[in-house]
Amino acid sequence: MKLDEFIAENGTVITKKAGDHLFRQGEHDQSIYKVKSGLLKAYYLSADGKENIKSFIMPGDNIGSLVSAWAGKASTFSLVCLKPSIVSAVPFRKLNEASRADPGIAGEILDFLLAFGMKKEMREYELLCLTAEERYKRLRDTSPEIFTLVTQNEIARYLGITPVGLSRIKKRLAD
Amino acid sequence: MKLDEFIAENGTVITKKAGDHLFRQGEHDQSIYKVKSGLLKAYYLSADGKENIKSFIMPGDNIGSLVSAWAGKASTFSLVCLKPSIVSAVPFRKLNEASRADPGIAGEILDFLLAFGMKKEMREYELLCLTAEERYKRLRDTSPEIFTLVTQNEIARYLGITPVGLSRIKKRLAD
DNA sequence: TGTTGAAATTAACCCGGGTTAAAACGCATG
DNA sequence: CATGCGTTTTAACCCGGGTTAATTTCAACA
């Protein structure tokens, strides 16, 4: 658990209320966050003001804008607390330096990135190959907890459809 | 360029004809491939036999099934040559060991995974937030070469629509 | 030059989900 | 208990893309 130690030593503990942002789309943010408690969501805001939810982030999860932290560009998404949350933030630069110096940390970061990559692959698969209805069934079967934590509105935006659309799907399945 | 050296030393050069597979969905494959020449595509086959293209892989690119190589599970996609191709394959295990031992290689693998993660994020964004028409325009503007390399059929399957749908979009835009 | 087969276009019909707006359902608060 | 506000449902209409099948285009080759 060298990585956790490193974050404990070098990270800043941040306490946020529901509705508070850690960063917003378009801003630069060089931190990687580890969630200690609470619930967050990462979302895109499209040109016409529509919200699309990238992911929900739960205690134990890591999150940060790779594009911003690594490539130094503006973040493509926003990160906001859905519930009061405590996270620890560590500058990506420090993490990167540490990984170059300490093989143990490098290994864990590697594992983390591989897990991250696999998760993204899964999401890509779902968005590319499955219908909205199939994505809904999958979410219901694999992450039922999420339905008790967020509104249906947000589930819909995560599935890539509107709340109205989701309501219809549920109705259709109830027959 | 320590990583390239490592692959040159430890990799196996493989020559394939157009149409040959490196691996198929459902199989186990522990290799990471670096493309020297040619053109490949990674694709999903859904239950009803529909093909969805995950990505095109060009010379210089790396590809492999993370799920299979790292987690030891069956690959979720197939990898096939669209043109005669030469790739070098290196077992993921060796790469992993090398990265634990050599910080230089670890650093490069880290960079690779970060770049990979960013690419996936971009794709997730496109599939989640953009319409098929917007995705088409984006591809046309950012990777025009691809249109000279593969059939429209494959462009469509990459965009997540049918060839017929793509033809309609082109028509619509031509006014 | 004509033939053949793959790729691309077009047309007709269908359907899932978007959009807008109205109704119904909570559930907290005074 | 009544009020009010956010969430969910329902309804009506629209539209993009799927599906199927016919047609056209084009390149390869005899």
Short mmCIF file of N, CA, C and O (backbone and C1' of nucleotides) in Angstrom, two decimals, chain A residues 136 146-157 162-171, chain C residues 20-27, chain D residues 5-11:
data_model
loop_
_atom_site.label_atom_id
_atom_site.label_comp_id
_atom_site.label_asym_id
_atom_site.label_seq_id
_atom_site.Cartn_x
_atom_site.Cartn_y
_atom_site.Cartn_z
N TYR A 136 -29.22 0.20 -19.57
CA TYR A 136 -29.99 0.33 -18.33
C TYR A 136 -30.04 -0.99 -17.57
O TYR A 136 -29.78 -1.05 -16.37
N ILE A 146 -26.34 2.20 -6.98
CA ILE A 146 -26.34 3.55 -7.54
C ILE A 146 -27.75 4.14 -7.61
O ILE A 146 -27.94 5.34 -7.47
N PHE A 147 -28.74 3.25 -7.76
CA PHE A 147 -30.12 3.73 -7.89
C PHE A 147 -30.66 4.31 -6.58
O PHE A 147 -31.61 5.07 -6.59
N THR A 148 -30.01 3.91 -5.48
CA THR A 148 -30.46 4.45 -4.19
C THR A 148 -29.71 5.75 -3.87
O THR A 148 -30.07 6.44 -2.93
N LEU A 149 -28.69 6.04 -4.64
CA LEU A 149 -27.84 7.19 -4.29
C LEU A 149 -28.14 8.45 -5.10
O LEU A 149 -27.96 9.55 -4.61
N VAL A 150 -28.55 8.27 -6.34
CA VAL A 150 -28.76 9.45 -7.19
C VAL A 150 -30.15 9.41 -7.81
O VAL A 150 -30.82 8.38 -7.81
N THR A 151 -30.59 10.55 -8.33
CA THR A 151 -31.92 10.61 -8.94
C THR A 151 -31.92 9.92 -10.29
O THR A 151 -30.88 9.70 -10.89
N GLN A 152 -33.12 9.64 -10.75
CA GLN A 152 -33.29 8.98 -12.03
C GLN A 152 -32.79 9.89 -13.15
O GLN A 152 -32.28 9.43 -14.18
N ASN A 153 -32.94 11.17 -12.92
CA ASN A 153 -32.41 12.17 -13.84
C ASN A 153 -30.94 11.91 -14.12
O ASN A 153 -30.50 11.90 -15.28
N GLU A 154 -30.20 11.67 -13.07
CA GLU A 154 -28.77 11.47 -13.23
C GLU A 154 -28.42 10.10 -13.81
O GLU A 154 -27.48 9.98 -14.60
N ILE A 155 -29.20 9.11 -13.44
CA ILE A 155 -29.01 7.79 -14.07
C ILE A 155 -29.16 7.93 -15.59
O ILE A 155 -28.34 7.43 -16.36
N ALA A 156 -30.20 8.65 -15.98
CA ALA A 156 -30.47 8.83 -17.41
C ALA A 156 -29.30 9.52 -18.10
O ALA A 156 -28.83 9.06 -19.15
N ARG A 157 -28.81 10.59 -17.51
CA ARG A 157 -27.70 11.34 -18.11
C ARG A 157 -26.43 10.51 -18.16
O ARG A 157 -25.55 10.76 -18.98
N THR A 162 -32.39 10.86 -21.97
CA THR A 162 -33.07 11.84 -21.13
C THR A 162 -33.88 11.13 -20.05
O THR A 162 -34.19 9.94 -20.18
N PRO A 163 -34.23 11.84 -18.99
CA PRO A 163 -35.07 11.25 -17.94
C PRO A 163 -36.38 10.71 -18.52
O PRO A 163 -36.85 9.65 -18.10
N VAL A 164 -36.94 11.41 -19.45
CA VAL A 164 -38.18 10.94 -20.09
C VAL A 164 -37.95 9.60 -20.78
O VAL A 164 -38.74 8.67 -20.63
N GLY A 165 -36.86 9.52 -21.49
CA GLY A 165 -36.52 8.27 -22.17
C GLY A 165 -36.36 7.12 -21.20
O GLY A 165 -36.86 6.02 -21.44
N LEU A 166 -35.69 7.39 -20.09
CA LEU A 166 -35.47 6.34 -19.10
C LEU A 166 -36.79 5.87 -18.50
O LEU A 166 -37.00 4.67 -18.30
N SER A 167 -37.66 6.82 -18.23
CA SER A 167 -38.98 6.47 -17.68
C SER A 167 -39.71 5.52 -18.62
O SER A 167 -40.32 4.53 -18.20
N ARG A 168 -39.62 5.82 -19.90
CA ARG A 168 -40.27 4.96 -20.90
C ARG A 168 -39.67 3.56 -20.91
O ARG A 168 -40.40 2.56 -21.00
N ILE A 169 -38.36 3.49 -20.83
CA ILE A 169 -37.70 2.18 -20.83
C ILE A 169 -38.17 1.35 -19.64
O ILE A 169 -38.50 0.17 -19.78
N LYS A 170 -38.22 1.97 -18.47
CA LYS A 170 -38.67 1.26 -17.27
C LYS A 170 -40.08 0.73 -17.47
O LYS A 170 -40.39 -0.41 -17.15
N LYS A 171 -40.93 1.57 -17.99
CA LYS A 171 -42.31 1.19 -18.27
C LYS A 171 -42.35 -0.03 -19.19
O LYS A 171 -43.04 -1.02 -18.93
P DT C 20 -37.58 21.61 -26.48
"O5'" DT C 20 -39.13 21.75 -26.14
"C5'" DT C 20 -40.09 21.42 -27.15
"C4'" DT C 20 -41.46 21.36 -26.52
"C3'" DT C 20 -41.66 22.21 -25.27
"O3'" DT C 20 -42.82 22.99 -25.44
"C1'" DT C 20 -42.35 19.98 -24.86
P DA C 21 -43.25 24.13 -24.37
"O5'" DA C 21 -44.44 23.37 -23.65
"C5'" DA C 21 -45.34 22.60 -24.44
"C4'" DA C 21 -46.28 21.84 -23.54
"C3'" DA C 21 -46.57 22.52 -22.20
"O3'" DA C 21 -47.94 22.34 -21.89
"C1'" DA C 21 -45.79 20.37 -21.80
P DA C 22 -48.67 23.19 -20.77
"O5'" DA C 22 -49.67 22.12 -20.17
"C5'" DA C 22 -50.21 21.13 -21.05
"C4'" DA C 22 -50.44 19.86 -20.26
"C3'" DA C 22 -51.05 20.09 -18.88
"O3'" DA C 22 -52.15 19.22 -18.70
"C1'" DA C 22 -49.13 18.73 -18.71
P DA C 23 -53.05 19.30 -17.40
"O5'" DA C 23 -52.56 18.06 -16.56
"C5'" DA C 23 -53.01 16.77 -16.96
"C4'" DA C 23 -52.26 15.73 -16.18
"C3'" DA C 23 -52.69 15.59 -14.72
"O3'" DA C 23 -53.08 14.25 -14.51
"C1'" DA C 23 -50.33 15.68 -14.91
P DA C 24 -53.73 13.82 -13.17
"O5'" DA C 24 -52.53 13.10 -12.41
"C5'" DA C 24 -51.95 11.95 -13.01
"C4'" DA C 24 -50.77 11.53 -12.16
"C3'" DA C 24 -51.11 11.34 -10.68
"O3'" DA C 24 -50.62 10.07 -10.31
"C1'" DA C 24 -49.24 12.78 -10.94
P DC C 25 -50.96 9.44 -8.92
"O5'" DC C 25 -49.58 9.55 -8.15
"C5'" DC C 25 -48.40 9.14 -8.82
"C4'" DC C 25 -47.21 9.72 -8.10
"C3'" DC C 25 -47.22 9.52 -6.59
"O3'" DC C 25 -46.08 8.76 -6.25
"C1'" DC C 25 -46.53 11.69 -7.19
P DG C 26 -46.05 7.98 -4.85
"O5'" DG C 26 -46.43 9.09 -3.75
"C5'" DG C 26 -45.62 9.47 -2.66
"C4'" DG C 26 -44.28 10.03 -3.04
"C3'" DG C 26 -43.50 10.52 -1.84
"O3'" DG C 26 -42.18 10.03 -1.88
"C1'" DG C 26 -43.86 12.32 -3.40
P DC C 27 -41.49 9.59 -0.51
"O5'" DC C 27 -41.12 10.98 0.19
"C5'" DC C 27 -40.33 11.92 -0.55
"C4'" DC C 27 -40.37 13.26 0.15
"C3'" DC C 27 -40.60 13.16 1.66
"O3'" DC C 27 -39.81 14.14 2.28
"C1'" DC C 27 -42.15 14.62 0.75
P DC D 5 -42.70 27.00 -4.46
"O5'" DC D 5 -41.65 25.82 -4.70
"C5'" DC D 5 -40.89 25.30 -3.60
"C4'" DC D 5 -40.29 23.98 -4.03
"C3'" DC D 5 -39.85 23.96 -5.50
"O3'" DC D 5 -38.62 23.27 -5.58
"C1'" DC D 5 -41.35 22.20 -5.09
P DG D 6 -37.71 23.39 -6.94
"O5'" DG D 6 -37.16 21.90 -7.04
"C5'" DG D 6 -36.66 21.25 -5.87
"C4'" DG D 6 -36.89 19.76 -6.01
"C3'" DG D 6 -36.34 19.19 -7.32
"O3'" DG D 6 -35.66 17.97 -7.04
"C1'" DG D 6 -38.64 18.66 -7.10
P DT D 7 -34.84 17.24 -8.18
"O5'" DT D 7 -35.73 15.95 -8.48
"C5'" DT D 7 -36.10 15.10 -7.40
"C4'" DT D 7 -37.12 14.10 -7.89
"C3'" DT D 7 -36.72 13.39 -9.20
"O3'" DT D 7 -36.71 11.99 -8.94
"C1'" DT D 7 -38.96 14.16 -9.28
P DT D 8 -36.31 10.93 -10.05
"O5'" DT D 8 -37.72 10.56 -10.68
"C5'" DT D 8 -38.73 10.00 -9.84
"C4'" DT D 8 -40.00 9.82 -10.61
"C3'" DT D 8 -39.86 9.09 -11.95
"O3'" DT D 8 -40.65 7.92 -11.88
"C1'" DT D 8 -41.23 11.01 -12.17
P DT D 9 -40.79 6.93 -13.12
"O5'" DT D 9 -42.15 7.45 -13.78
"C5'" DT D 9 -43.33 7.47 -13.00
"C4'" DT D 9 -44.47 8.05 -13.80
"C3'" DT D 9 -44.73 7.37 -15.15
"O3'" DT D 9 -46.08 6.95 -15.15
"C1'" DT D 9 -44.68 9.73 -15.39
P DT D 10 -46.62 5.91 -16.27
"O5'" DT D 10 -47.31 6.87 -17.32
"C5'" DT D 10 -48.34 7.76 -16.89
"C4'" DT D 10 -48.66 8.76 -17.96
"C3'" DT D 10 -48.79 8.19 -19.38
"O3'" DT D 10 -50.14 8.34 -19.77
"C1'" DT D 10 -47.59 10.24 -19.35
P DA D 11 -50.71 7.75 -21.15
"O5'" DA D 11 -50.66 9.02 -22.10
"C5'" DA D 11 -51.19 10.26 -21.65
"C4'" DA D 11 -50.95 11.33 -22.71
"C3'" DA D 11 -51.01 10.81 -24.15
"O3'" DA D 11 -51.82 11.71 -24.91
"C1'" DA D 11 -48.99 11.99 -23.78
#
